[in-house]
Amino acid sequence: MRCIHALALCGLLILLPAAVARAQQGPDYIDITGYLQTDAQYEAWFNLTRGLRRGFDEICGDTFCEGEYSNIQSLRYLCSVHRVSGRIGMCSWTFAASHEEIAPTNGRIGVERAFWQCRTPLPSGTTIEQLLAALGDEDEPLYAPLPGTQRTMMDGLIDCL
């Protein structure tokens, strides 16, 4: 019995350095801002996110913001990036809205909340460098073709909202 325990302990000790090394390396996927390295990359990312927000604000009233939710707001556009290869795991754009009603008998305000997580329709294997090259300098990134496809961010919003 002691022999089995000793073998099990030896096996764990052999695996321990690999587990510690893996933990020290960090996660496989990180927030894009943890991946960007140059000022040009940061500038392209911030231009992209500002352009998306501005573009959404310009079209909201004539498209998605008609009807029950007239106050849809862009909260954040975020991409997960493989920290070694730069491949995008996923990009998503988060939105929120509300619909309020006043109860006429007591004046209380009731709020119905809504949230959307809209996935960007990127082909598998797209790198963050490709995304920034395609959309980072665009005046209207909402309508620019995404890398490796003819789909746009607007197509993703239509599918989502």
XYZ file of C-alpha atoms in Angstrom:
161
model
C 0.000 0.000 0.000
C 2.851 2.365 0.837
C 4.322 1.619 -2.554
C 1.112 2.757 -4.316
C 1.005 5.982 -2.309
C 4.671 6.625 -3.049
C 4.111 6.058 -6.782
C 1.089 8.355 -6.781
C 3.070 11.056 -4.979
C 5.945 10.704 -7.452
C 3.495 11.028 -10.338
C 2.057 14.226 -8.879
C 5.506 15.656 -8.274
C 6.454 14.947 -11.881
C 3.349 16.780 -13.165
C 3.642 19.713 -10.758
C 6.342 21.708 -12.627
C 4.310 21.574 -15.849
C 1.180 22.760 -14.044
C 3.074 25.593 -12.342
C 4.699 26.652 -15.627
C 1.301 26.659 -17.365
C -0.210 28.785 -14.587
C 2.690 31.248 -14.782
C 2.261 31.631 -18.546
C -1.173 33.107 -18.036
C -4.433 32.569 -19.848
C -4.560 31.572 -23.497
C -7.032 34.349 -24.427
C -6.881 37.908 -23.168
C -8.660 41.231 -23.642
C -7.412 42.952 -26.787
C -5.965 45.857 -24.797
C -3.630 43.383 -23.091
C -2.402 42.201 -26.496
C -1.800 45.491 -28.321
C 1.834 46.564 -28.288
C 2.335 49.668 -30.420
C 0.867 53.150 -30.368
C -0.402 52.566 -33.911
C -2.313 49.463 -32.779
C -3.873 51.313 -29.841
C -4.815 54.233 -32.069
C -6.397 51.894 -34.642
C -8.356 50.094 -31.893
C -9.635 53.326 -30.354
C -10.514 54.707 -33.812
C -12.429 51.503 -34.510
C -14.407 51.555 -31.263
C -15.171 55.296 -31.558
C -16.234 54.841 -35.174
C -18.542 51.960 -34.278
C -20.196 53.921 -31.477
C -20.582 57.023 -33.673
C -21.957 54.966 -36.560
C -24.479 53.228 -34.317
C -25.608 56.532 -32.810
C -26.156 57.944 -36.313
C -28.380 55.086 -37.495
C -30.099 54.067 -34.282
C -33.140 56.344 -34.605
C -33.946 55.159 -38.130
C -33.298 51.460 -37.562
C -32.873 49.588 -34.313
C -34.168 52.283 -31.965
C -37.686 52.414 -33.335
C -40.398 50.627 -31.441
C -40.380 49.343 -27.901
C -36.743 50.226 -27.164
C -36.032 53.716 -28.420
C -32.958 54.281 -26.256
C -30.565 51.461 -27.188
C -27.037 52.365 -26.097
C -23.724 50.873 -27.123
C -21.938 49.743 -23.974
C -18.697 48.164 -25.175
C -17.017 46.498 -28.117
C -14.557 43.830 -26.991
C -12.403 41.159 -28.602
C -10.670 38.200 -26.990
C -7.263 37.526 -28.524
C -4.986 34.497 -28.286
C -2.044 35.996 -26.449
C 0.603 34.206 -28.540
C -0.810 33.976 -32.084
C -2.993 37.106 -32.145
C -5.958 35.086 -33.452
C -9.303 36.436 -32.362
C -11.320 34.112 -30.161
C -14.444 36.251 -30.422
C -15.505 39.866 -30.751
C -18.770 41.050 -29.317
C -20.609 44.332 -29.048
C -22.805 44.783 -25.987
C -25.924 46.961 -25.940
C -28.526 47.895 -23.349
C -31.919 49.568 -23.465
C -34.973 50.123 -21.342
C -38.669 50.759 -21.660
C -40.301 52.736 -18.870
C -43.952 53.167 -17.991
C -45.565 55.314 -15.327
C -48.414 53.776 -13.363
C -51.190 56.403 -13.547
C -52.715 55.475 -10.197
C -49.639 55.803 -7.994
C -46.912 57.427 -10.113
C -44.507 54.513 -9.812
C -42.181 53.926 -12.698
C -41.803 50.421 -14.044
C -38.702 49.578 -16.040
C -38.252 46.762 -18.523
C -34.556 46.179 -19.243
C -32.994 44.596 -22.302
C -29.427 43.579 -23.114
C -27.860 42.251 -26.294
C -24.493 40.663 -26.961
C -23.898 40.916 -30.710
C -21.159 38.688 -32.058
C -18.991 40.017 -34.886
C -19.262 37.681 -37.915
C -15.521 37.059 -38.320
C -14.132 34.002 -40.109
C -12.241 31.541 -37.925
C -8.526 32.300 -37.759
C -8.868 36.073 -38.197
C -6.080 37.921 -36.405
C -6.394 41.176 -34.553
C -3.884 42.672 -36.976
C -6.212 41.810 -39.881
C -9.205 43.333 -38.087
C -7.331 46.543 -37.300
C -5.986 46.782 -40.863
C -9.488 46.354 -42.291
C -11.427 48.632 -39.926
C -8.997 50.659 -37.793
C -8.637 53.554 -40.234
C -12.169 53.471 -41.643
C -14.388 56.527 -41.248
C -17.416 54.223 -41.193
C -16.261 50.867 -39.804
C -19.888 49.771 -39.425
C -20.119 49.287 -43.205
C -16.568 48.186 -44.098
C -16.101 44.534 -45.107
C -14.665 42.424 -42.323
C -11.390 40.624 -43.133
C -11.857 37.431 -45.131
C -15.548 38.038 -45.833
C -17.972 40.457 -47.447
C -19.986 40.695 -44.222
C -19.895 43.883 -42.181
C -20.421 44.890 -38.580
C -23.837 46.140 -39.682
C -24.710 42.622 -40.862
C -23.865 41.352 -37.388
C -26.108 43.973 -35.796
C -29.004 43.124 -38.102
C -28.638 39.466 -37.105
C -28.561 40.411 -33.419
C -30.788 43.404 -32.743
